[in-house]
mmCIF file of C-alpha atoms in Angstrom:
data_model
loop_
_atom_site.group_PDB
_atom_site.id
_atom_site.type_symbol
_atom_site.label_atom_id
_atom_site.label_comp_id
_atom_site.label_asym_id
_atom_site.label_seq_id
_atom_site.Cartn_x
_atom_site.Cartn_y
_atom_site.Cartn_z
ATOM 1 C CA GLN F 2 95.935 77.567 120.096
ATOM 2 C CA VAL F 3 98.782 80.022 120.584
ATOM 3 C CA GLN F 4 99.317 81.111 124.164
ATOM 4 C CA LEU F 5 101.866 83.554 125.495
ATOM 5 C CA VAL F 6 101.977 84.138 129.230
ATOM 6 C CA GLU F 7 104.236 86.814 130.684
ATOM 7 C CA SER F 8 105.468 86.911 134.283
ATOM 8 C CA GLY F 9 108.143 88.547 136.365
ATOM 9 C CA GLY F 10 106.916 92.128 136.490
ATOM 10 C CA GLY F 11 106.677 94.151 139.662
ATOM 11 C CA LEU F 12 107.692 97.301 141.472
ATOM 12 C CA VAL F 13 111.379 98.188 141.599
ATOM 13 C CA GLN F 14 113.432 101.233 142.471
ATOM 14 C CA ALA F 15 115.343 103.138 139.767
ATOM 15 C CA GLY F 16 118.596 101.384 139.084
ATOM 16 C CA GLY F 17 117.193 97.984 139.957
ATOM 17 C CA SER F 18 116.666 94.883 137.830
ATOM 18 C CA LEU F 19 113.869 92.585 136.821
ATOM 19 C CA ARG F 20 113.704 89.556 134.645
ATOM 20 C CA LEU F 21 110.572 88.959 132.607
ATOM 21 C CA SER F 22 109.578 85.550 131.306
ATOM 22 C CA CYS F 23 107.171 84.572 128.573
ATOM 23 C CA ALA F 24 105.918 80.983 128.447
ATOM 24 C CA ALA F 25 104.844 80.024 124.925
ATOM 25 C CA SER F 26 102.657 77.166 123.758
ATOM 26 C CA GLY F 27 100.510 76.099 120.831
ATOM 27 C CA PHE F 28 103.088 76.736 118.085
ATOM 28 C CA ALA F 29 106.620 75.721 117.050
ATOM 29 C CA PHE F 30 108.378 78.196 119.318
ATOM 30 C CA SER F 31 111.868 77.456 118.034
ATOM 31 C CA SER F 32 110.779 78.363 114.491
ATOM 32 C CA PHE F 33 109.735 81.962 115.132
ATOM 33 C CA ALA F 34 111.381 85.174 116.153
ATOM 34 C CA MET F 35 109.886 86.788 119.202
ATOM 35 C CA THR F 36 109.302 90.399 120.150
ATOM 36 C CA TRP F 37 108.959 92.374 123.319
ATOM 37 C CA VAL F 38 106.773 95.478 123.234
ATOM 38 C CA ARG F 39 105.563 97.770 126.007
ATOM 39 C CA GLN F 40 102.813 100.263 126.659
ATOM 40 C CA ALA F 41 103.270 103.076 129.140
ATOM 41 C CA PRO F 42 100.291 104.728 130.731
ATOM 42 C CA GLY F 43 98.460 106.943 128.235
ATOM 43 C CA LYS F 44 100.809 106.035 125.430
ATOM 44 C CA GLY F 45 100.796 103.723 122.457
ATOM 45 C CA LEU F 46 102.554 100.421 121.977
ATOM 46 C CA GLU F 47 106.320 100.740 121.835
ATOM 47 C CA TRP F 48 108.722 98.172 120.374
ATOM 48 C CA VAL F 49 111.427 97.104 122.781
ATOM 49 C CA SER F 50 113.332 94.112 121.370
ATOM 50 C CA ASP F 51 113.424 91.367 118.798
ATOM 51 C CA ILE F 52 115.196 88.039 119.043
ATOM 52 C CA ASN F 53 115.507 85.609 116.162
ATOM 53 C CA SER F 54 114.386 82.022 116.267
ATOM 54 C CA GLY F 55 117.765 80.644 117.265
ATOM 55 C CA GLY F 56 118.440 83.333 119.801
ATOM 56 C CA GLY F 57 121.697 84.439 118.271
ATOM 57 C CA ILE F 58 120.444 87.750 116.809
ATOM 58 C CA THR F 59 118.874 90.459 118.881
ATOM 59 C CA TYR F 60 117.706 94.029 118.225
ATOM 60 C CA TYR F 61 116.810 96.753 120.722
ATOM 61 C CA THR F 62 115.229 100.143 120.682
ATOM 62 C CA PRO F 63 117.920 102.721 121.496
ATOM 63 C CA SER F 64 116.486 103.692 124.837
ATOM 64 C CA VAL F 65 117.066 100.206 126.260
ATOM 65 C CA ARG F 66 120.168 99.093 124.374
ATOM 66 C CA GLY F 67 122.927 98.196 126.859
ATOM 67 C CA ARG F 68 120.467 97.838 129.728
ATOM 68 C CA PHE F 69 118.048 95.136 128.487
ATOM 69 C CA THR F 70 118.927 91.664 127.174
ATOM 70 C CA ALA F 71 116.558 89.363 125.384
ATOM 71 C CA SER F 72 117.168 85.637 125.388
ATOM 72 C CA ARG F 73 115.286 82.424 124.831
ATOM 73 C CA ASP F 74 115.252 78.763 125.884
ATOM 74 C CA ASN F 75 113.928 76.848 122.905
ATOM 75 C CA ALA F 76 113.982 73.592 124.790
ATOM 76 C CA ASN F 77 111.505 74.953 127.257
ATOM 77 C CA ASN F 78 109.546 77.316 124.965
ATOM 78 C CA THR F 79 110.404 80.318 127.099
ATOM 79 C CA LEU F 80 111.439 83.866 126.221
ATOM 80 C CA TYR F 81 113.234 86.223 128.607
ATOM 81 C CA LEU F 82 113.926 89.895 129.044
ATOM 82 C CA GLN F 83 116.567 90.807 131.553
ATOM 83 C CA MET F 84 116.152 94.490 132.472
ATOM 84 C CA ASN F 85 118.969 96.189 134.340
ATOM 85 C CA SER F 86 119.548 99.852 135.359
ATOM 86 C CA LEU F 87 115.819 100.410 135.217
ATOM 87 C CA LYS F 88 114.550 103.962 134.907
ATOM 88 C CA PRO F 89 111.130 105.465 135.768
ATOM 89 C CA GLU F 90 110.494 105.898 132.050
ATOM 90 C CA ASP F 91 110.625 102.116 131.664
ATOM 91 C CA THR F 92 107.341 101.916 133.603
ATOM 92 C CA ALA F 93 104.876 100.111 131.345
ATOM 93 C CA VAL F 94 102.992 96.925 130.707
ATOM 94 C CA TYR F 95 105.376 94.593 128.897
ATOM 95 C CA TYR F 96 104.118 92.100 126.312
ATOM 96 C CA CYS F 97 105.788 89.280 124.457
ATOM 97 C CA ALA F 98 104.633 88.667 120.899
ATOM 98 C CA LYS F 99 105.141 86.071 118.231
ATOM 99 C CA ASP F 100 106.495 86.982 114.782
ATOM 100 C CA ARG F 101 104.097 85.936 112.037
ATOM 101 C CA ILE F 102 106.976 84.975 109.711
ATOM 102 C CA PRO F 103 109.022 81.866 110.573
ATOM 103 C CA TYR F 104 112.820 82.024 110.689
ATOM 104 C CA SER F 105 113.095 85.754 110.113
ATOM 105 C CA ASP F 106 116.447 87.292 111.074
ATOM 106 C CA TYR F 107 115.332 90.799 110.257
ATOM 107 C CA PRO F 108 114.054 93.144 112.936
ATOM 108 C CA SER F 109 110.275 93.554 113.107
ATOM 109 C CA ARG F 110 110.370 96.642 115.287
ATOM 110 C CA GLY F 111 106.959 95.566 116.526
ATOM 111 C CA THR F 112 105.304 95.580 113.088
ATOM 112 C CA ARG F 113 105.112 91.937 112.364
ATOM 113 C CA PHE F 114 103.596 90.025 115.282
ATOM 114 C CA ASP F 115 100.350 88.056 115.090
ATOM 115 C CA TYR F 116 99.887 87.052 118.698
ATOM 116 C CA ARG F 117 100.581 88.883 121.946
ATOM 117 C CA GLY F 118 100.313 87.902 125.613
ATOM 118 C CA GLN F 119 98.262 89.587 128.292
ATOM 119 C CA GLY F 120 101.219 91.518 129.625
ATOM 120 C CA THR F 121 103.007 92.024 132.896
ATOM 121 C CA GLN F 122 103.231 95.368 134.713
ATOM 122 C CA VAL F 123 106.625 96.903 135.394
ATOM 123 C CA THR F 124 106.736 99.935 137.685
ATOM 124 C CA VAL F 125 109.966 101.771 138.368
ATOM 125 C CA SER F 126 109.950 104.261 141.196
ATOM 126 C CA SER F 127 112.322 107.218 141.355
#
């Protein structure tokens, strides 16, 4: 079965960095685009980033563009999110999610995933 396990979250001061990882199993990882979404306390799910199956095309929500970088290691079925210059408003539970359509190069903006991990907490203090 599909499994997505996030790690790498934690508490960091504003301006700091964190690198999230998402270990994927149970499906052909290299065939699917992947998505990062987040949920801040008391708010709904917010799309953060998409990366296509090959890793060469990425999309970001405007609030993180230039600060966050999504990447993937298809040989090891792992997705990453490098987060730099973190702000208190980045505080959220971060989830990785699998696109339901194989080989899509178009952004999902969080509307097209079929599986999601359990999440990892990121807390940015001011």
